[in-house]
Short mmCIF file of C-alpha atoms in Angstrom, two decimals:
data_model
loop_
_atom_site.label_atom_id
_atom_site.label_comp_id
_atom_site.label_asym_id
_atom_site.label_seq_id
_atom_site.Cartn_x
_atom_site.Cartn_y
_atom_site.Cartn_z
CA MET M 1 27.68 24.27 4.68
CA ASP M 2 24.48 24.77 2.70
CA VAL M 3 21.88 22.78 4.40
CA ALA M 4 20.94 21.52 1.16
CA ASP M 5 24.45 19.71 1.46
CA LEU M 6 23.56 17.99 4.77
CA SER M 7 23.42 14.14 5.49
CA PRO M 8 19.97 13.00 6.41
CA ALA M 9 22.43 12.14 9.87
CA GLN M 10 23.77 15.47 10.01
CA ALA M 11 20.63 17.48 9.89
CA ARG M 12 18.79 15.59 12.39
CA GLU M 13 21.83 16.43 14.98
CA ARG M 14 20.89 19.93 14.32
CA PHE M 15 17.33 19.53 15.01
CA ARG M 16 18.19 17.35 18.26
CA ALA M 17 20.10 20.12 19.09
CA GLY M 18 17.34 22.54 18.98
CA GLU M 19 17.19 24.27 15.41
CA ARG M 20 13.04 24.58 14.43
CA VAL M 21 13.19 25.50 10.98
CA PRO M 22 10.88 24.09 7.79
CA THR M 23 12.81 21.59 5.84
CA ALA M 24 12.04 22.29 2.31
CA GLY M 25 15.80 22.55 0.35
CA TRP M 26 17.42 20.72 3.04
CA CYS M 27 19.15 17.68 2.39
CA SER M 28 19.13 17.65 -1.19
CA GLY M 29 18.65 14.36 -3.04
CA TRP M 30 17.48 12.50 0.65
CA THR M 31 13.52 11.39 1.46
CA GLN M 32 11.20 13.80 3.68
CA ALA M 33 8.39 12.51 5.42
CA ASN M 34 5.65 13.27 7.57
CA LEU M 35 4.85 11.81 10.98
CA ILE M 36 1.90 10.95 12.26
CA ALA M 37 1.95 8.52 15.73
CA VAL M 38 -0.91 7.59 17.15
CA PRO M 39 -2.12 4.56 19.90
CA LYS M 40 -1.57 1.21 18.60
CA GLU M 41 -5.58 0.45 19.46
CA LEU M 42 -5.72 2.98 16.25
CA GLY M 43 -3.26 1.98 14.48
CA TYR M 44 -5.56 -0.47 12.35
CA GLU M 45 -8.08 2.27 11.32
CA LEU M 46 -5.61 4.38 10.22
CA LEU M 47 -3.18 1.98 8.61
CA LEU M 48 -6.58 1.04 6.64
CA PHE M 49 -7.11 5.15 6.10
CA ALA M 50 -3.53 5.36 4.87
CA HIS M 51 -4.42 2.51 2.47
CA ARG M 52 -7.62 3.85 1.04
CA ASN M 53 -6.20 7.27 0.65
CA ALA M 54 -2.84 6.25 -0.70
CA GLN M 55 -1.93 9.46 -2.92
CA ALA M 56 -2.28 11.70 0.34
CA CYS M 57 -0.58 9.03 2.67
CA PRO M 58 2.01 7.07 1.22
CA VAL M 59 3.08 4.81 3.91
CA LEU M 60 7.19 4.80 3.59
CA ASP M 61 8.03 3.04 6.78
CA VAL M 62 6.05 2.10 10.11
CA GLY M 63 7.89 1.41 13.61
CA GLU M 64 7.41 -1.24 15.98
CA PRO M 65 5.27 -0.15 18.78
CA GLY M 66 6.26 2.37 21.28
CA ALA M 67 9.65 2.49 19.21
CA TRP M 68 11.18 5.83 18.25
CA SER M 69 12.97 4.73 15.81
CA THR M 70 12.47 2.68 12.48
CA ALA M 71 14.64 1.50 9.38
CA LEU M 72 14.73 3.99 7.42
CA PHE M 73 14.79 6.64 10.37
CA PRO M 74 17.57 5.60 12.29
CA GLY M 75 17.56 8.68 14.65
CA ASP M 76 14.95 9.23 17.44
CA LEU M 77 11.49 10.34 16.67
CA ARG M 78 10.81 12.10 19.53
CA THR M 79 13.87 14.59 19.06
CA ASP M 80 15.29 14.52 15.68
CA LEU M 81 12.36 16.48 13.73
CA PRO M 82 12.13 20.40 13.97
CA GLY M 83 9.01 20.64 15.52
CA TYR M 84 5.96 18.60 16.65
CA ARG M 85 1.99 19.30 17.11
CA LEU M 86 0.53 17.95 20.01
CA TYR M 87 -3.41 16.67 19.63
CA ARG M 88 -5.52 15.26 22.41
CA GLU M 89 -9.09 14.79 21.69
CA GLY M 90 -8.99 16.16 18.57
CA LYS M 91 -7.04 19.38 19.09
CA ALA M 92 -4.03 21.12 18.49
CA VAL M 93 -3.03 21.21 21.81
CA ALA M 94 0.93 22.19 21.70
CA ASP M 95 3.75 22.81 19.30
CA LEU M 96 6.90 21.64 21.23
CA ASP M 97 10.54 21.51 20.25
CA ASP M 98 10.78 17.63 21.00
CA VAL M 99 8.46 14.87 22.47
CA VAL M 100 10.23 13.22 24.51
CA ALA M 101 7.79 13.56 27.75
CA GLU M 102 5.03 13.15 25.49
CA TRP M 103 5.82 9.81 23.62
CA ARG M 104 4.35 6.27 25.18
CA ASP M 105 4.93 2.65 25.19
CA ASP M 106 1.91 2.40 22.83
CA LEU M 107 2.36 4.46 20.05
CA VAL M 108 3.00 3.30 16.71
CA ALA M 109 4.29 5.81 14.12
CA PHE M 110 3.92 6.15 10.68
CA LEU M 111 5.95 7.45 8.12
CA ILE M 112 4.26 9.03 5.35
CA GLY M 113 5.72 10.42 1.79
CA CYS M 114 6.51 14.13 1.62
CA SER M 115 6.32 16.45 -1.38
CA PHE M 116 9.57 18.30 -0.54
CA THR M 117 11.08 14.60 -1.83
CA PHE M 118 10.53 15.50 -5.64
CA GLU M 119 11.31 19.50 -5.26
CA GLN M 120 15.32 18.64 -6.57
CA ALA M 121 13.65 17.06 -9.36
CA LEU M 122 11.52 20.19 -10.57
CA LEU M 123 14.20 22.53 -10.02
CA ARG M 124 16.36 20.17 -12.36
CA ALA M 125 13.67 20.42 -15.17
CA GLY M 126 14.08 24.13 -14.65
CA VAL M 127 10.51 24.57 -12.60
CA PRO M 128 10.90 27.15 -10.08
CA ILE M 129 9.68 26.85 -6.18
CA ARG M 130 8.40 29.91 -4.92
CA HIS M 131 8.98 28.88 -1.16
CA LEU M 132 12.21 27.80 -1.77
CA ASP M 133 13.38 31.07 -3.59
CA MET M 134 11.58 33.32 -0.66
CA GLY M 135 13.11 31.09 2.14
CA THR M 136 9.64 29.85 3.44
CA ASN M 137 7.34 27.15 4.24
CA VAL M 138 4.91 25.67 1.69
CA PRO M 139 1.71 26.50 1.92
CA MET M 140 -0.94 23.98 2.51
CA TYR M 141 -4.82 24.35 2.75
CA ARG M 142 -7.65 21.94 4.02
CA THR M 143 -9.98 21.19 1.12
CA SER M 144 -13.78 20.67 0.34
CA VAL M 145 -12.55 16.99 -1.10
CA ALA M 146 -13.50 14.21 1.57
CA CYS M 147 -11.21 11.22 1.96
CA GLN M 148 -12.25 7.84 1.89
CA PRO M 149 -13.17 7.21 5.47
CA SER M 150 -11.84 4.09 8.03
CA GLY M 151 -13.79 2.87 11.15
CA THR M 152 -13.89 6.40 12.85
CA LEU M 153 -11.34 8.21 10.56
CA SER M 154 -12.52 10.77 8.13
CA GLY M 155 -11.94 14.20 7.22
CA PRO M 156 -10.52 16.79 4.84
CA LEU M 157 -7.76 15.92 2.02
CA VAL M 158 -5.14 18.62 2.51
CA VAL M 159 -3.26 20.11 -0.12
CA SER M 160 0.62 22.19 -0.56
CA MET M 161 0.51 24.73 -3.72
CA ARG M 162 2.99 25.55 -5.51
CA PRO M 163 2.94 28.40 -8.16
CA VAL M 164 4.10 27.39 -11.78
CA PRO M 165 4.37 29.33 -14.59
CA ALA M 166 1.56 28.24 -16.94
CA ALA M 167 4.20 26.83 -19.53
CA LEU M 168 5.66 24.47 -17.27
CA VAL M 169 2.25 22.66 -15.88
CA ASP M 170 3.07 19.73 -18.24
CA VAL M 171 6.58 19.84 -17.13
CA ALA M 172 5.90 19.45 -13.43
CA ILE M 173 2.73 17.37 -13.82
CA GLU M 174 5.33 14.77 -15.55
CA VAL M 175 7.98 15.00 -13.48
CA THR M 176 5.66 14.26 -10.30
CA ARG M 177 3.98 11.45 -11.64
CA ARG M 178 7.13 9.67 -11.47
CA TYR M 179 7.37 10.01 -7.65
CA PRO M 180 3.76 7.77 -6.76
CA GLN M 181 5.39 7.63 -3.05
CA VAL M 182 5.69 10.90 -2.16
CA HIS M 183 2.41 11.78 -3.83
CA GLY M 184 2.80 11.53 -7.34
CA ALA M 185 1.08 14.67 -9.80
CA PRO M 186 -0.91 16.94 -8.68
CA VAL M 187 -4.50 16.37 -7.73
CA HIS M 188 -5.57 19.53 -8.69
CA VAL M 189 -4.67 22.72 -11.47
CA GLY M 190 -5.61 25.94 -10.83
CA ASP M 191 -8.83 27.14 -9.77
CA PRO M 192 -8.25 26.69 -5.96
CA ALA M 193 -12.31 27.49 -5.33
CA ALA M 194 -12.53 24.06 -7.11
CA ILE M 195 -11.35 22.50 -3.81
CA GLY M 196 -12.78 24.86 -1.39
CA ILE M 197 -9.88 26.85 -1.15
CA ALA M 198 -11.31 30.69 -0.17
CA ASP M 199 -8.20 32.24 -0.37
CA LEU M 200 -4.69 31.20 -1.36
CA GLY M 201 -3.73 34.22 1.05
CA ARG M 202 -4.07 32.05 3.89
CA PRO M 203 -3.13 28.97 3.91
CA ASP M 204 -4.13 26.55 6.94
CA PHE M 205 -0.74 25.38 7.54
CA GLY M 206 2.66 27.12 6.28
CA ASP M 207 3.14 30.36 4.78
CA PRO M 208 1.62 32.19 1.81
CA VAL M 209 3.28 32.81 -1.53
CA GLU M 210 2.86 35.15 -4.07
CA VAL M 211 1.15 33.37 -7.37
CA ARG M 212 2.06 35.95 -10.10
CA PRO M 213 0.71 36.79 -13.26
CA GLY M 214 0.88 34.01 -15.79
CA GLU M 215 1.17 31.25 -13.03
CA VAL M 216 -1.08 28.68 -12.22
CA PRO M 217 -1.09 27.06 -8.62
CA LEU M 218 -0.63 23.70 -8.58
CA PHE M 219 -2.01 21.26 -5.93
CA TRP M 220 -0.17 18.05 -4.36
CA ALA M 221 -1.71 15.88 -1.76
CA CYS M 222 -0.47 16.53 1.07
CA GLY M 223 1.11 14.13 3.84
CA VAL M 224 -1.02 16.76 6.64
CA THR M 225 -3.85 14.88 5.61
CA PRO M 226 -3.67 12.51 8.46
CA GLN M 227 -3.40 15.68 11.06
CA ALA M 228 -6.42 17.36 9.42
CA VAL M 229 -8.39 14.10 9.99
CA ILE M 230 -7.11 13.46 13.28
CA MET M 231 -8.68 16.84 14.33
CA ALA M 232 -11.87 16.12 12.54
CA SER M 233 -12.46 12.68 13.71
CA GLY M 234 -12.02 14.20 17.59
CA VAL M 235 -8.60 11.38 18.21
CA ASP M 236 -7.67 11.02 22.03
CA PHE M 237 -4.11 11.42 21.07
CA ALA M 238 -1.75 11.37 18.38
CA ILE M 239 2.01 12.87 17.96
CA GLY M 240 2.53 14.79 14.28
CA HIS M 241 5.31 16.50 13.24
CA LEU M 242 5.13 20.49 13.01
CA PRO M 243 3.70 20.92 9.30
CA GLY M 244 6.81 21.40 6.91
CA HIS M 245 8.98 20.62 9.63
CA MET M 246 9.63 16.97 8.30
CA ALA M 247 11.66 13.78 9.32
CA ILE M 248 14.55 13.38 7.10
CA LEU M 249 15.07 9.49 6.30
CA ASP M 250 18.45 7.67 5.26
CA ALA M 251 16.72 6.96 1.83
CA ARG M 252 17.15 8.79 -1.36
CA ASP M 253 14.75 10.44 -3.44
CA ASP M 254 15.63 8.51 -6.62
CA ASP M 255 14.26 5.35 -4.54
CA TYR M 256 11.07 6.44 -4.82
CA ARG M 257 11.48 7.62 -8.36
CA VAL M 258 9.87 4.97 -11.25
CA PRO M 259 10.61 4.65 -14.76
CA MET V 1 -21.20 -21.45 -22.08
CA ASP V 2 -18.14 -21.61 -21.17
CA VAL V 3 -16.75 -20.58 -17.86
CA ALA V 4 -14.41 -17.84 -19.07
CA ASP V 5 -17.65 -16.04 -20.54
CA LEU V 6 -19.39 -15.95 -17.43
CA SER V 7 -19.66 -12.49 -15.29
CA PRO V 8 -18.46 -12.19 -12.48
CA ALA V 9 -21.74 -12.54 -10.94
CA GLN V 10 -22.98 -15.28 -12.87
CA ALA V 11 -19.64 -16.91 -11.71
CA ARG V 12 -20.26 -15.86 -7.97
CA GLU V 13 -23.88 -17.26 -8.08
CA ARG V 14 -22.62 -20.87 -9.52
CA PHE V 15 -20.28 -21.04 -6.66
CA ARG V 16 -22.91 -20.05 -4.28
CA ALA V 17 -25.36 -23.21 -5.50
CA GLY V 18 -22.21 -25.35 -4.46
CA GLU V 19 -19.87 -25.82 -7.53
CA ARG V 20 -16.01 -26.12 -5.99
CA VAL V 21 -13.61 -25.60 -8.91
CA PRO V 22 -10.49 -23.94 -9.43
CA THR V 23 -10.70 -20.41 -10.93
CA ALA V 24 -7.87 -20.43 -13.47
CA GLY V 25 -9.55 -19.15 -17.05
CA TRP V 26 -12.97 -18.43 -15.58
CA CYS V 27 -14.39 -14.70 -16.52
CA SER V 28 -11.99 -13.73 -18.56
CA GLY V 29 -11.27 -10.36 -18.63
CA TRP V 30 -12.37 -9.66 -14.59
CA THR V 31 -10.22 -9.69 -11.31
CA GLN V 32 -9.21 -12.74 -9.03
CA ALA V 33 -8.31 -12.32 -5.32
CA ASN V 34 -7.06 -14.14 -2.33
CA LEU V 35 -9.29 -14.31 0.58
CA ILE V 36 -8.24 -13.98 4.17
CA ALA V 37 -10.55 -13.40 7.04
CA VAL V 38 -8.86 -12.27 10.81
CA PRO V 39 -10.09 -11.32 13.85
CA LYS V 40 -10.10 -7.21 14.07
CA GLU V 41 -7.85 -7.75 16.54
CA LEU V 42 -5.36 -9.04 14.18
CA GLY V 43 -6.53 -6.92 11.79
CA TYR V 44 -3.17 -4.55 12.33
CA GLU V 45 -0.30 -6.57 12.23
CA LEU V 46 -2.21 -8.40 9.28
CA LEU V 47 -2.63 -5.27 6.74
CA LEU V 48 1.32 -3.82 8.53
CA PHE V 49 2.29 -7.24 7.23
CA ALA V 50 0.25 -7.07 3.58
CA HIS V 51 2.50 -3.33 3.06
CA ARG V 52 5.69 -5.08 4.09
CA ASN V 53 5.33 -7.95 2.06
CA ALA V 54 3.45 -5.91 -0.82
CA GLN V 55 4.60 -7.76 -3.88
CA ALA V 56 2.79 -11.30 -2.35
CA CYS V 57 0.16 -9.22 -0.67
CA PRO V 58 -1.23 -6.64 -2.26
CA VAL V 59 -4.34 -5.22 -1.11
CA LEU V 60 -7.29 -4.75 -3.60
CA ASP V 61 -10.12 -4.31 -1.15
CA VAL V 62 -10.57 -4.52 2.75
CA GLY V 63 -14.56 -5.42 4.11
CA GLU V 64 -15.42 -3.43 7.53
CA PRO V 65 -15.65 -5.75 10.78
CA GLY V 66 -17.97 -8.53 10.41
CA ALA V 67 -18.95 -7.46 6.57
CA TRP V 68 -19.15 -10.25 4.46
CA SER V 69 -19.19 -7.92 0.96
CA THR V 70 -17.39 -5.13 -0.08
CA ALA V 71 -16.85 -2.52 -2.76
CA LEU V 72 -15.15 -4.94 -5.26
CA PHE V 73 -17.12 -7.62 -3.96
CA PRO V 74 -20.37 -7.60 -3.84
CA GLY V 75 -21.98 -10.76 -3.40
CA ASP V 76 -21.55 -12.86 -0.13
CA LEU V 77 -17.80 -13.57 0.94
CA ARG V 78 -19.22 -16.51 3.22
CA THR V 79 -20.53 -18.43 0.22
CA ASP V 80 -19.72 -17.36 -3.29
CA LEU V 81 -15.66 -18.64 -3.36
CA PRO V 82 -15.65 -22.11 -5.02
CA GLY V 83 -14.38 -22.96 -1.54
CA TYR V 84 -12.70 -22.53 1.68
CA ARG V 85 -10.13 -22.93 4.20
CA LEU V 86 -10.64 -22.64 7.90
CA TYR V 87 -7.53 -22.30 10.32
CA ARG V 88 -7.57 -23.00 13.95
CA GLU V 89 -4.39 -22.57 16.23
CA GLY V 90 -2.46 -22.30 13.15
CA LYS V 91 -4.04 -25.40 11.77
CA ALA V 92 -6.17 -26.10 8.76
CA VAL V 93 -8.66 -27.85 10.25
CA ALA V 94 -11.34 -27.88 7.63
CA ASP V 95 -11.94 -27.50 3.65
CA LEU V 96 -15.86 -26.34 3.39
CA ASP V 97 -18.35 -25.32 0.55
CA ASP V 98 -19.51 -22.12 2.81
CA VAL V 99 -18.72 -20.30 5.76
CA VAL V 100 -21.78 -19.09 6.90
CA ALA V 101 -21.71 -20.98 10.22
CA GLU V 102 -18.23 -19.91 10.60
CA TRP V 103 -18.08 -15.98 10.01
CA ARG V 104 -18.22 -13.78 12.89
CA ASP V 105 -18.96 -10.34 13.70
CA ASP V 106 -15.57 -9.48 14.76
CA LEU V 107 -13.96 -10.45 11.12
CA VAL V 108 -12.10 -8.43 9.02
CA ALA V 109 -12.17 -9.67 5.05
CA PHE V 110 -8.94 -8.67 2.83
CA LEU V 111 -9.13 -9.21 -0.86
CA ILE V 112 -5.38 -9.76 -2.08
CA GLY V 113 -4.46 -9.52 -5.49
CA CYS V 114 -4.25 -13.36 -7.73
CA SER V 115 -1.72 -13.80 -10.65
CA PHE V 116 -4.74 -15.63 -12.24
CA THR V 117 -5.50 -11.76 -13.23
CA PHE V 118 -2.77 -11.49 -15.92
CA GLU V 119 -3.06 -15.19 -17.44
CA GLN V 120 -5.25 -13.55 -20.39
CA ALA V 121 -2.70 -10.99 -21.31
CA LEU V 122 0.21 -13.48 -20.92
CA LEU V 123 -2.06 -16.13 -23.03
CA ARG V 124 -2.89 -12.57 -25.47
CA ALA V 125 1.22 -12.24 -25.99
CA GLY V 126 1.41 -15.45 -26.67
CA VAL V 127 2.71 -17.40 -23.52
CA PRO V 128 1.05 -20.59 -23.25
CA ILE V 129 -0.40 -21.69 -19.64
CA ARG V 130 0.18 -25.25 -19.18
CA HIS V 131 -2.35 -25.38 -16.20
CA LEU V 132 -5.12 -24.32 -17.93
CA ASP V 133 -4.15 -26.21 -20.84
CA MET V 134 -4.29 -29.01 -18.51
CA GLY V 135 -7.76 -27.74 -17.12
CA THR V 136 -5.96 -28.03 -13.52
CA ASN V 137 -5.26 -25.79 -10.38
CA VAL V 138 -2.17 -24.14 -10.41
CA PRO V 139 1.03 -25.18 -8.60
CA MET V 140 1.94 -23.46 -5.47
CA TYR V 141 4.84 -23.98 -3.36
CA ARG V 142 6.03 -22.69 -0.14
CA THR V 143 9.90 -21.50 -0.32
CA SER V 144 12.62 -20.64 1.67
CA VAL V 145 12.18 -16.68 1.88
CA ALA V 146 11.32 -15.22 4.91
CA CYS V 147 8.46 -12.37 4.64
CA GLN V 148 9.47 -9.63 6.66
CA PRO V 149 7.49 -10.09 9.86
CA SER V 150 4.66 -8.09 11.51
CA GLY V 151 4.18 -8.46 15.14
CA THR V 152 3.32 -12.18 15.90
CA LEU V 153 2.96 -12.46 12.31
CA SER V 154 6.13 -14.38 10.03
CA GLY V 155 6.33 -16.97 7.59
CA PRO V 156 7.52 -18.21 4.00
CA LEU V 157 6.65 -16.60 0.86
CA VAL V 158 4.68 -18.56 -1.35
CA VAL V 159 4.73 -18.93 -4.89
CA SER V 160 2.80 -20.20 -8.13
CA MET V 161 4.97 -21.57 -10.77
CA ARG V 162 4.51 -21.73 -14.55
CA PRO V 163 6.70 -23.23 -17.06
CA VAL V 164 7.55 -21.03 -19.87
CA PRO V 165 9.37 -21.73 -23.10
CA ALA V 166 12.73 -20.47 -22.66
CA ALA V 167 12.45 -18.05 -25.36
CA LEU V 168 9.28 -16.57 -24.31
CA VAL V 169 10.73 -16.02 -20.46
CA ASP V 170 11.48 -12.44 -21.27
CA VAL V 171 7.64 -12.00 -22.40
CA ALA V 172 6.29 -13.35 -19.76
CA ILE V 173 8.61 -11.14 -17.10
CA GLU V 174 7.53 -7.71 -19.49
CA VAL V 175 3.80 -8.99 -19.29
CA THR V 176 3.34 -9.36 -15.69
CA ARG V 177 5.79 -6.55 -14.69
CA ARG V 178 3.11 -4.28 -15.83
CA TYR V 179 0.33 -5.74 -12.97
CA PRO V 180 2.20 -4.91 -10.16
CA GLN V 181 -1.02 -5.58 -7.89
CA VAL V 182 -1.59 -8.75 -8.65
CA HIS V 183 2.20 -9.68 -7.90
CA GLY V 184 4.16 -8.06 -10.76
CA ALA V 185 6.72 -9.41 -12.58
CA PRO V 186 8.33 -13.00 -11.51
CA VAL V 187 10.18 -13.21 -8.09
CA HIS V 188 12.36 -16.08 -9.54
CA VAL V 189 13.44 -17.69 -12.60
CA GLY V 190 14.79 -21.05 -13.10
CA ASP V 191 16.04 -23.59 -10.38
CA PRO V 192 13.70 -24.30 -7.69
CA ALA V 193 16.28 -25.57 -5.23
CA ALA V 194 17.41 -21.64 -5.45
CA ILE V 195 14.24 -20.94 -3.19
CA GLY V 196 14.09 -24.11 -1.24
CA ILE V 197 11.66 -25.92 -3.55
CA ALA V 198 12.83 -29.41 -3.41
CA ASP V 199 10.53 -31.30 -5.80
CA LEU V 200 8.54 -29.32 -8.49
CA GLY V 201 6.56 -32.58 -8.54
CA ARG V 202 4.86 -32.13 -5.24
CA PRO V 203 3.45 -28.76 -4.66
CA ASP V 204 2.02 -27.91 -1.22
CA PHE V 205 -0.88 -26.49 -3.20
CA GLY V 206 -3.07 -26.99 -6.10
CA ASP V 207 -2.00 -29.52 -8.60
CA PRO V 208 1.49 -30.63 -10.18
CA VAL V 209 2.22 -29.60 -14.12
CA GLU V 210 4.85 -30.72 -16.24
CA VAL V 211 8.00 -28.81 -17.09
CA ARG V 212 8.68 -29.91 -20.38
CA PRO V 213 12.52 -29.53 -22.11
CA GLY V 214 13.30 -26.32 -23.33
CA GLU V 215 10.99 -24.94 -20.62
CA VAL V 216 11.98 -22.47 -17.36
CA PRO V 217 9.91 -22.58 -14.36
CA LEU V 218 8.78 -18.79 -13.51
CA PHE V 219 7.63 -18.43 -10.08
CA TRP V 220 5.33 -15.52 -8.77
CA ALA V 221 4.32 -14.19 -5.51
CA CYS V 222 1.70 -15.86 -4.41
CA GLY V 223 -1.46 -14.68 -2.50
CA VAL V 224 -1.62 -17.62 -0.70
CA THR V 225 0.98 -16.56 1.42
CA PRO V 226 -0.79 -15.04 3.89
CA GLN V 227 -2.41 -18.14 4.90
CA ALA V 228 1.03 -20.03 4.93
CA VAL V 229 1.69 -17.22 7.53
CA ILE V 230 -1.12 -17.91 9.71
CA MET V 231 -0.06 -21.42 9.79
CA ALA V 232 3.59 -20.70 10.58
CA SER V 233 2.56 -17.73 13.32
CA GLY V 234 0.09 -20.32 15.15
CA VAL V 235 -2.80 -17.54 14.80
CA ASP V 236 -5.78 -18.91 16.29
CA PHE V 237 -8.54 -18.26 14.13
CA ALA V 238 -8.42 -17.66 9.89
CA ILE V 239 -10.53 -18.09 7.55
CA GLY V 240 -8.89 -18.13 3.81
CA HIS V 241 -10.17 -19.32 0.22
CA LEU V 242 -9.67 -22.93 -0.97
CA PRO V 243 -6.21 -21.96 -2.62
CA GLY V 244 -6.67 -21.69 -6.42
CA HIS V 245 -10.55 -21.24 -5.91
CA MET V 246 -10.85 -17.29 -5.94
CA ALA V 247 -12.76 -14.60 -5.24
CA ILE V 248 -13.92 -13.24 -8.61
CA LEU V 249 -14.42 -9.29 -8.06
CA ASP V 250 -16.38 -6.62 -10.23
CA ALA V 251 -13.21 -5.04 -11.49
CA ARG V 252 -11.38 -5.28 -14.72
CA ASP V 253 -8.23 -7.15 -14.93
CA ASP V 254 -7.05 -3.75 -16.76
CA ASP V 255 -7.90 -1.82 -13.77
CA TYR V 256 -4.61 -3.10 -12.44
CA ARG V 257 -2.46 -2.79 -15.68
CA VAL V 258 0.18 0.06 -15.42
CA PRO V 259 1.61 1.57 -18.86
#
């Protein structure tokens, strides 16, 4: 069975069994989400950060303190993502297959919209997606764009990049604009240096993809932003997903499409 | 000078000088907001409550802990609203002209969208507004509709009501739908009993208005909801605006209109 045809529950079962793979192209028609879990004492600052930086951090669901499932993610947040990244004192200290041993009773889990959610809509509109064609992870970059701070939290906007044929740039903007809760329209079109990206060939997260002649790099706000902010702000303890290795929700991508 | 023609700064100055009056019709073209200020330790639950009940509690701005002005409200939140309501142990204990003596260093102030903001758009579309014609406050009601809880916070949805001629109901819906951050389209049209309102003539907040033959009562989610929830949940300490006596922001109502 093609991974595009799996249900969210089937995908979560495979990840729980140990498969570690980026989720672009998985579970066609279903919503994917970023995970960031922090101690509840940081919950206010993080939720306010998300509110103030809503294009990068659209909150789709929030778990109760200590809970490892939510209304939209009826699996186990500790095991049912294909990969995790553990942070201590603002540093990424481990990439893990599960976080059962690391989960804490005081953690609140935020599920943040992910641009993988609108990729099917881009394909339907005739916009090719290089990382899907290559079977790799999407490239993601820290930018020189500062997020709006919240309390002790500050840091750079992270973006994902997709090269789009020049003639299709308007289509890609129009299609993704209709999905504001999964990052919406691009935040930047064209010159990577204008947002502080020195080398497209060396993403900070994920895999590089070729930008061919006649193509324009389009940059979308990315839900890895909270992880970059956790690092920039020296947060004591946090758990994120491994970038590109998303939580797959029991929510249709159409649920996040506006007219 | 007609109060509709005042700037937000001019209106705030009059309220600071002691004028206590509902703000419907004031500062045409400018955004009005509900105030709810709570100790920071309750900030997470309240912000999450707002996120989960976004139609009733659209967050327009949030102050830093202890701060009495915000980006959108460059006045003094302790004096520049026309009236305040003070809560202790879940009870409304005083209505005050200012809250200078009551403000605390640990308070975080939330400014929540208000349906007064779209009233000029309704008038421009030919929809009459009875409480403006009467020069009274808008009627508001607790409903039997429960909000989504957040931690210790739970309680009823509060709505404002405007009677609209039957032939203009569709227009009123279409106009207000375009202002999702100031409550958007009505949450209910018609029979008050269907949402637990026994007697339109006895609002829980504000003043009653007549519903004439051929008119349909339209109900919009209301930013007094957090105050009803503070009461229902027995919150120790909170400061709200006096219902209908709003904070007037340095933001245009058009800023909250979507295409």
